[in-house]
């Protein structure tokens, strides 16, 4: 196998804010009790002030604090690779590139925002950041970032992962942070859920609810989001800005940008720096790859809904499958979320982003093939992007099209070997696709909007 690394980028000095370039502004977050737009006071009780300001900033470029850039130097800039072996395997005239976020010390792109959030929280004198995590990637990133900046973290981890995938929990605990299962007995919301269903597997939405309840009760706490908010996508734009520079140095322009979408932070960070080109008329397809069991952008509706399961947190207008929906426990824990980040939902609604949904086995087939060809074992989430990029490359073969396909390799899969083990042993099943659950009348799916 030949060397396939490409020009190095420089670490950006500024994050790119897509807001001023979008066709319209996203709709306001609403207070769940009054249904009025949430005020600054409400937001500043929830988040560090600097992040609240970034959420609605009209500035296209926002300076990255020097301390955060210094921390980025741990692993940034990340490489852009060409997947030549995959191109040959698929016998496609398309060129396939990938931005490799798997070398981050926490294993995924998530550290890009975790470091920024821990920095601002410390700067503003907060004692602790409280957050939710699914499979543990976000919790791992935030735990490490808080440790580096000298502030405490409390992580509510989806119970299904807490119990069956302990390694990321051990990772967080090694950084000295506290991890609790969700639903759990530590909050009123958790206790209520457990009373109704003692085996409740939890979801990102239950963990968000418990984190919000905790923050509301403790003045020294602030809430930290791994993906949903605009400021998270802003921090993630270092991924797309570097990619842009690397492609420019090669003299290439992307025809397809592909990323997995759980909530949309790697997609937003990877693709938003190219949105201006698309709105200026360049033929560019931005494709979200989702799990068939939780196809938020593919099958959801664009409307106001709660970001959390309890319906206590702010409401946002975006694509959603309904906040009462508990996605089946697929192996891509990071994609098990009922709603998309409002900015990604808006981009989808405006026709800027397309999406496709994939069944679990087809995803692991792609991830396994990629590992064998390239020696890199992708996170199951990233394997969704690989699946989508492979399908596009095959379509290019049929159309004899020399397209440039670039996907975001959002993280490595070295803590997901249980899932790969079940796939290689032939024991993996495809979970029921969302549409089938809907047709079967899953009561969680029938919950009326806005309750
Ligand atoms: C969390 C995660 C995702 C999905 O989250 P987004 O907010 O949609 O980016 C994708 N890949 C990896 C490796 C993750 O950890």
Short mmCIF file of C-alpha atoms and ligand atoms in Angstrom, two decimals, residues 101-102 106-110 135-138 168 204 226-228 232-233 236 259-268 289 332-336 341 344 378-383 408-413 416, ligand 1:
data_model
loop_
_atom_site.label_atom_id
_atom_site.label_comp_id
_atom_site.label_asym_id
_atom_site.label_seq_id
_atom_site.Cartn_x
_atom_site.Cartn_y
_atom_site.Cartn_z
CA UNK A 101 -10.59 12.86 13.04
CA UNK A 102 -9.78 9.46 14.55
CA UNK A 106 -10.46 11.09 22.93
CA UNK A 107 -11.02 9.19 19.69
CA UNK A 108 -13.33 11.49 17.76
CA UNK A 109 -14.02 15.00 16.49
CA UNK A 110 -15.90 15.77 19.72
CA UNK A 135 -22.03 5.62 23.87
CA UNK A 136 -19.56 7.80 25.77
CA UNK A 137 -17.63 9.66 23.06
CA UNK A 138 -18.88 13.07 24.13
CA UNK A 168 -15.48 4.77 27.88
CA UNK A 204 -29.60 10.64 24.75
CA UNK A 226 -22.02 17.63 22.66
CA UNK A 227 -23.77 18.47 19.44
CA UNK A 228 -27.16 20.18 19.41
CA UNK A 232 -20.82 23.29 19.03
CA UNK A 233 -21.08 23.24 15.25
CA UNK A 236 -16.31 21.87 14.84
CA UNK A 259 -20.74 12.74 7.04
CA UNK A 260 -22.70 10.65 9.51
CA UNK A 261 -25.39 12.50 11.41
CA UNK A 262 -26.46 11.75 14.93
CA UNK A 263 -27.18 15.31 15.86
CA UNK A 264 -25.05 16.93 13.22
CA UNK A 265 -21.89 18.30 14.79
CA UNK A 266 -19.36 16.52 12.61
CA UNK A 267 -21.53 17.18 9.55
CA UNK A 268 -21.93 20.84 10.41
CA UNK A 289 -25.62 9.27 6.45
CA UNK A 332 -23.81 3.36 16.74
CA UNK A 333 -24.73 4.90 20.07
CA UNK A 334 -23.62 8.32 18.86
CA UNK A 335 -26.39 8.34 16.24
CA UNK A 336 -29.26 7.45 18.62
CA UNK A 341 -29.04 20.20 15.54
CA UNK A 344 -28.42 21.14 10.37
CA UNK A 378 -13.67 3.28 11.91
CA UNK A 379 -16.20 4.07 14.62
CA UNK A 380 -19.58 2.57 13.67
CA UNK A 381 -20.83 6.15 13.29
CA UNK A 382 -18.08 6.94 10.78
CA UNK A 383 -18.82 3.65 9.00
CA UNK A 408 -15.59 12.79 7.41
CA UNK A 409 -13.93 9.94 9.29
CA UNK A 410 -15.32 11.20 12.58
CA UNK A 411 -13.64 8.75 14.95
CA UNK A 412 -11.87 5.44 15.44
CA UNK A 413 -13.63 2.23 16.44
CA UNK A 416 -16.36 -0.51 19.56
C1 LIG B 1 -20.85 11.42 18.32
C2 LIG B 1 -20.29 10.90 17.09
C3 LIG B 1 -20.95 11.05 15.86
C4 LIG B 1 -22.30 11.65 15.71
O1 LIG B 1 -22.50 12.88 16.28
P1 LIG B 1 -22.68 14.18 15.40
O2 LIG B 1 -23.07 15.23 16.36
O3 LIG B 1 -23.76 13.90 14.41
O4 LIG B 1 -21.38 14.43 14.77
C5 LIG B 1 -20.32 10.58 14.73
N1 LIG B 1 -19.13 9.98 14.80
C6 LIG B 1 -18.48 9.80 15.95
C7 LIG B 1 -17.17 9.09 15.95
C8 LIG B 1 -19.03 10.26 17.13
O5 LIG B 1 -18.37 10.10 18.28
#
